[in-house]
PDB file of C-alpha atoms in Angstrom:
ATOM      1  CA  ARG A 109     -40.966-209.370  58.879  1.00 44.00           C
ATOM      2  CA  PRO A 110     -44.727-208.444  59.072  1.00 48.00           C
ATOM      3  CA  ASP A 111     -44.002-206.093  55.754  1.00 49.00           C
ATOM      4  CA  ALA A 112     -42.533-209.100  54.169  1.00 45.00           C
ATOM      5  CA  LEU A 113     -45.302-211.397  55.087  1.00 42.00           C
ATOM      6  CA  ALA A 114     -48.008-208.932  53.755  1.00 45.00           C
ATOM      7  CA  LEU A 115     -46.467-208.840  50.245  1.00 46.00           C
ATOM      8  CA  SER A 116     -48.875-210.299  47.603  1.00 48.00           C
ATOM      9  CA  ARG A 117     -47.810-213.996  46.302  1.00 53.00           C
ATOM     10  CA  ALA A 118     -49.044-216.072  43.417  1.00 60.00           C
ATOM     11  CA  ASP A 119     -51.227-218.672  45.130  1.00 61.00           C
ATOM     12  CA  GLY A 120     -50.299-221.372  42.291  1.00 67.00           C
ATOM     13  CA  LEU A 121     -46.617-220.703  42.662  1.00 71.00           C
ATOM     14  CA  VAL A 122     -46.501-221.093  46.292  1.00 73.00           C
ATOM     15  CA  ARG A 123     -48.556-224.079  46.083  1.00 71.00           C
ATOM     16  CA  ARG A 124     -46.214-225.683  43.649  1.00 79.00           C
ATOM     17  CA  ASP A 125     -43.158-224.820  45.718  1.00 80.00           C
ATOM     18  CA  VAL A 126     -44.612-226.056  48.944  1.00 78.00           C
ATOM     19  CA  CYS A 127     -45.629-229.289  47.032  1.00 79.00           C
ATOM     20  CA  ASP A 128     -42.005-229.643  45.861  1.00 83.00           C
ATOM     21  CA  MET A 129     -40.571-228.977  49.240  1.00 83.00           C
ATOM     22  CA  ARG A 130     -42.775-231.368  50.877  1.00 85.00           C
ATOM     23  CA  VAL A 131     -41.689-234.389  48.710  1.00 84.00           C
ATOM     24  CA  ARG A 132     -38.045-233.543  49.464  1.00 85.00           C
ATOM     25  CA  LEU A 133     -38.877-233.456  53.131  1.00 86.00           C
ATOM     26  CA  HIS A 134     -40.542-236.749  53.187  1.00 83.00           C
ATOM     27  CA  GLU A 135     -37.807-238.338  51.172  1.00 86.00           C
ATOM     28  CA  ALA A 136     -34.898-236.822  53.579  1.00 88.00           C
ATOM     29  CA  LYS A 137     -36.703-237.234  56.609  1.00 85.00           C
ATOM     30  CA  PRO A 138     -39.482-239.962  56.943  1.00 84.00           C
ATOM     31  CA  ALA A 139     -40.612-240.796  60.411  1.00 85.00           C
ATOM     32  CA  ARG A 140     -38.557-243.320  61.779  1.00 85.00           C
ATOM     33  CA  HIS A 141     -40.740-244.638  64.742  1.00 89.00           C
ATOM     34  CA  TRP A 142     -44.481-244.373  65.004  1.00 92.00           C
ATOM     35  CA  LEU A 143     -44.389-241.881  68.197  1.00 92.00           C
ATOM     36  CA  GLU A 144     -42.295-239.636  65.885  1.00 92.00           C
ATOM     37  CA  VAL A 145     -45.349-237.678  64.957  1.00 95.00           C
ATOM     38  CA  GLY A 146     -43.212-234.246  63.294  1.00 92.00           C
ATOM     39  CA  ALA A 147     -41.866-235.619  60.477  1.00 91.00           C
ATOM     40  CA  GLY A 148     -42.827-237.972  57.519  1.00 90.00           C
ATOM     41  CA  ALA A 149     -46.384-237.522  55.514  1.00 91.00           C
ATOM     42  CA  GLY A 150     -49.525-236.560  57.598  1.00 95.00           C
ATOM     43  CA  GLY A 151     -47.209-235.497  60.271  1.00 95.00           C
ATOM     44  CA  LEU A 152     -46.860-231.935  62.151  1.00 95.00           C
ATOM     45  CA  GLN A 153     -44.683-230.938  59.481  1.00 93.00           C
ATOM     46  CA  ASP A 154     -47.402-231.566  56.686  1.00 94.00           C
ATOM     47  CA  ILE A 155     -49.933-229.443  59.147  1.00 95.00           C
ATOM     48  CA  ALA A 156     -47.073-226.643  59.522  1.00 92.00           C
ATOM     49  CA  LEU A 157     -46.666-226.558  55.702  1.00 91.00           C
ATOM     50  CA  LEU A 158     -50.368-226.150  55.056  1.00 91.00           C
ATOM     51  CA  ALA A 159     -50.885-223.682  57.713  1.00 90.00           C
ATOM     52  CA  GLN A 160     -48.052-221.513  56.616  1.00 87.00           C
ATOM     53  CA  SER A 161     -48.254-221.621  53.112  1.00 86.00           C
ATOM     54  CA  GLY A 162     -52.082-220.617  53.554  1.00 84.00           C
ATOM     55  CA  ALA A 163     -51.121-217.823  55.686  1.00 81.00           C
ATOM     56  CA  LEU A 164     -48.294-216.613  53.495  1.00 80.00           C
ATOM     57  CA  VAL A 165     -50.709-216.584  50.410  1.00 78.00           C
ATOM     58  CA  ALA A 166     -53.241-214.688  52.406  1.00 75.00           C
ATOM     59  CA  GLY A 167     -50.791-212.047  53.665  1.00 77.00           C
ATOM     60  CA  ALA A 168     -51.504-213.096  57.177  1.00 73.00           C
ATOM     61  CA  LYS A 169     -48.963-211.790  59.756  1.00 75.00           C
ATOM     62  CA  MET A 170     -49.720-214.781  62.331  1.00 75.00           C
ATOM     63  CA  ARG A 171     -46.753-216.600  64.136  1.00 80.00           C
ATOM     64  CA  ARG A 172     -48.848-219.204  66.017  1.00 86.00           C
ATOM     65  CA  LEU A 173     -49.606-222.401  63.996  1.00 84.00           C
ATOM     66  CA  THR A 174     -53.277-222.469  65.439  1.00 84.00           C
ATOM     67  CA  ASP A 175     -53.795-219.132  64.179  1.00 84.00           C
ATOM     68  CA  GLN A 176     -52.120-219.814  60.588  1.00 87.00           C
ATOM     69  CA  ILE A 177     -54.259-223.009  60.389  1.00 87.00           C
ATOM     70  CA  GLY A 178     -57.205-220.605  60.713  1.00 84.00           C
ATOM     71  CA  ALA A 179     -55.914-218.238  58.010  1.00 81.00           C
ATOM     72  CA  ALA A 180     -55.193-221.147  55.837  1.00 81.00           C
ATOM     73  CA  SER A 181     -58.494-222.365  56.195  1.00 85.00           C
ATOM     74  CA  GLU A 182     -60.108-219.336  54.745  1.00 81.00           C
ATOM     75  CA  ARG A 183     -57.620-218.976  51.922  1.00 80.00           C
ATOM     76  CA  LEU A 184     -57.200-222.360  50.830  1.00 84.00           C
ATOM     77  CA  SER A 185     -60.954-223.248  51.034  1.00 87.00           C
ATOM     78  CA  LEU A 186     -60.562-225.832  53.842  1.00 91.00           C
ATOM     79  CA  ASP A 187     -64.257-227.244  55.049  1.00 93.00           C
ATOM     80  CA  PRO A 188     -65.240-227.188  58.765  1.00 94.00           C
ATOM     81  CA  ALA A 189     -64.525-231.100  58.933  1.00 96.00           C
ATOM     82  CA  GLU A 190     -60.981-230.641  57.457  1.00 95.00           C
ATOM     83  CA  LEU A 191     -59.991-227.762  59.731  1.00 94.00           C
ATOM     84  CA  GLU A 192     -61.390-229.785  62.603  1.00 95.00           C
ATOM     85  CA  ALA A 193     -59.374-232.947  61.400  1.00 96.00           C
ATOM     86  CA  LEU A 194     -56.169-230.559  61.276  1.00 95.00           C
ATOM     87  CA  ARG A 195     -56.861-229.212  64.712  1.00 94.00           C
ATOM     88  CA  ALA A 196     -57.380-232.628  66.404  1.00 96.00           C
ATOM     89  CA  ALA A 197     -54.549-233.998  64.754  1.00 97.00           C
ATOM     90  CA  GLN A 198     -52.250-231.276  65.891  1.00 96.00           C
ATOM     91  CA  SER A 199     -53.420-231.470  69.129  1.00 96.00           C
ATOM     92  CA  LEU A 200     -52.982-235.371  69.589  1.00 97.00           C
ATOM     93  CA  PHE A 201     -49.719-234.861  67.709  1.00 97.00           C
ATOM     94  CA  TRP A 202     -48.370-232.366  70.343  1.00 96.00           C
ATOM     95  CA  THR A 203     -49.651-234.217  73.207  1.00 97.00           C
ATOM     96  CA  ILE A 204     -47.547-237.467  71.977  1.00 96.00           C
ATOM     97  CA  ARG A 205     -44.741-235.493  70.934  1.00 94.00           C
ATOM     98  CA  THR A 206     -44.606-233.843  74.612  1.00 95.00           C
ATOM     99  CA  GLY A 207     -45.338-237.017  76.323  1.00 95.00           C
ATOM    100  CA  ALA A 208     -42.819-239.248  74.244  1.00 93.00           C
ATOM    101  CA  ARG A 209     -39.880-236.482  74.961  1.00 92.00           C
ATOM    102  CA  LEU A 210     -40.661-236.513  78.836  1.00 93.00           C
ATOM    103  CA  VAL A 211     -40.446-240.522  78.973  1.00 92.00           C
ATOM    104  CA  PHE A 212     -37.618-241.258  76.192  1.00 90.00           C
ATOM    105  CA  GLY A 213     -36.022-238.042  75.575  1.00 86.00           C
ATOM    106  CA  GLU A 214     -34.831-237.777  71.845  1.00 79.00           C
ATOM    107  CA  ALA A 215     -34.025-241.530  71.231  1.00 77.00           C
ATOM    108  CA  MET A 216     -37.234-243.638  70.444  1.00 77.00           C
ATOM    109  CA  PRO A 217     -37.604-246.891  72.545  1.00 78.00           C
ATOM    110  CA  GLY A 218     -37.371-250.349  70.752  1.00 81.00           C
ATOM    111  CA  GLU A 219     -39.844-251.202  73.018  1.00 86.00           C
ATOM    112  CA  ILE A 220     -42.568-249.444  75.207  1.00 91.00           C
ATOM    113  CA  GLY A 221     -42.524-250.628  78.777  1.00 91.00           C
ATOM    114  CA  SER A 222     -46.137-250.701  80.899  1.00 92.00           C
ATOM    115  CA  GLY A 223     -45.142-247.486  82.971  1.00 93.00           C
ATOM    116  CA  ALA A 224     -44.492-245.555  79.494  1.00 93.00           C
ATOM    117  CA  ALA A 225     -47.624-247.051  78.069  1.00 94.00           C
ATOM    118  CA  GLY A 226     -49.497-245.885  81.065  1.00 95.00           C
ATOM    119  CA  PHE A 227     -48.276-242.699  81.009  1.00 95.00           C
ATOM    120  CA  LEU A 228     -49.411-242.360  77.267  1.00 95.00           C
ATOM    121  CA  HIS A 229     -52.844-243.440  77.966  1.00 95.00           C
ATOM    122  CA  ARG A 230     -53.224-241.164  80.599  1.00 96.00           C
ATOM    123  CA  ILE A 231     -52.036-237.994  78.365  1.00 97.00           C
ATOM    124  CA  THR A 232     -54.096-238.955  75.406  1.00 97.00           C
ATOM    125  CA  GLY A 233     -57.183-240.587  76.873  1.00 96.00           C
ATOM    126  CA  LEU A 234     -56.821-243.533  74.641  1.00 96.00           C
ATOM    127  CA  ASP A 235     -56.703-247.087  76.023  1.00 93.00           C
ATOM    128  CA  GLY A 236     -53.722-248.727  75.423  1.00 92.00           C
ATOM    129  CA  LEU A 237     -50.690-248.625  72.853  1.00 94.00           C
ATOM    130  CA  ASP A 238     -52.880-250.109  69.997  1.00 95.00           C
ATOM    131  CA  ALA A 239     -55.531-247.656  70.297  1.00 97.00           C
ATOM    132  CA  ILE A 240     -52.811-244.929  70.425  1.00 97.00           C
ATOM    133  CA  GLN A 241     -51.120-246.289  67.293  1.00 96.00           C
ATOM    134  CA  THR A 242     -54.277-246.485  65.550  1.00 97.00           C
ATOM    135  CA  ALA A 243     -55.395-242.926  66.476  1.00 98.00           C
ATOM    136  CA  LEU A 244     -52.073-241.611  65.082  1.00 97.00           C
ATOM    137  CA  SER A 245     -52.356-243.383  61.851  1.00 97.00           C
ATOM    138  CA  ASP A 246     -55.758-242.400  61.499  1.00 98.00           C
ATOM    139  CA  ALA A 247     -54.718-238.823  62.207  1.00 98.00           C
ATOM    140  CA  ARG A 248     -51.507-239.018  59.705  1.00 97.00           C
ATOM    141  CA  ALA A 249     -53.802-240.480  56.733  1.00 97.00           C
ATOM    142  CA  SER A 250     -56.401-237.814  57.414  1.00 97.00           C
ATOM    143  CA  VAL A 251     -53.682-234.753  57.525  1.00 97.00           C
ATOM    144  CA  GLN A 252     -51.946-236.377  54.391  1.00 95.00           C
ATOM    145  CA  ASP A 253     -55.228-236.483  52.524  1.00 95.00           C
ATOM    146  CA  ILE A 254     -56.209-232.838  53.365  1.00 95.00           C
ATOM    147  CA  VAL A 255     -52.598-231.493  52.508  1.00 93.00           C
ATOM    148  CA  SER A 256     -52.465-233.292  49.360  1.00 91.00           C
ATOM    149  CA  ARG A 257     -55.880-232.203  48.412  1.00 90.00           C
ATOM    150  CA  HIS A 258     -55.140-228.688  48.770  1.00 86.00           C
ATOM    151  CA  LEU A 259     -51.452-228.618  48.072  1.00 83.00           C
ATOM    152  CA  GLY A 260     -50.969-231.058  45.743  1.00 76.00           C
ATOM    153  CA  ALA A 261     -49.081-234.456  46.140  1.00 65.00           C
TER     154      ALA A 261
END
């Protein structure tokens, strides 16, 4: 595996292939609920695609997403604000994903009760479901913009 990752790859070809894959993934598996932060445009999946493609083109052998984001940052020329936005979004998304799975399991709720809302508030530090929804929406928009700018629409 490490030897395969270290092989030289054409940057433009990888970006085109990942862009095509990203479009197919968004069409096939959109986010179905605002708490579903993995799938859909601007979600964890987009962060992973950017990080993994940048690490692949750089020939980096990292396995952890946070390390791959760093490698992608250098290879794809992310500016410090973009890098911080990706890391902050990844942290928020994982916090929400973990919390939602603890409370709801795999089935996303139709309505969120006060106990679940309080738990999400405590783990995110955000005050209320509206603030959490806004933070997630803002993070998704930021990630989508960064990924589209560096990998293509």
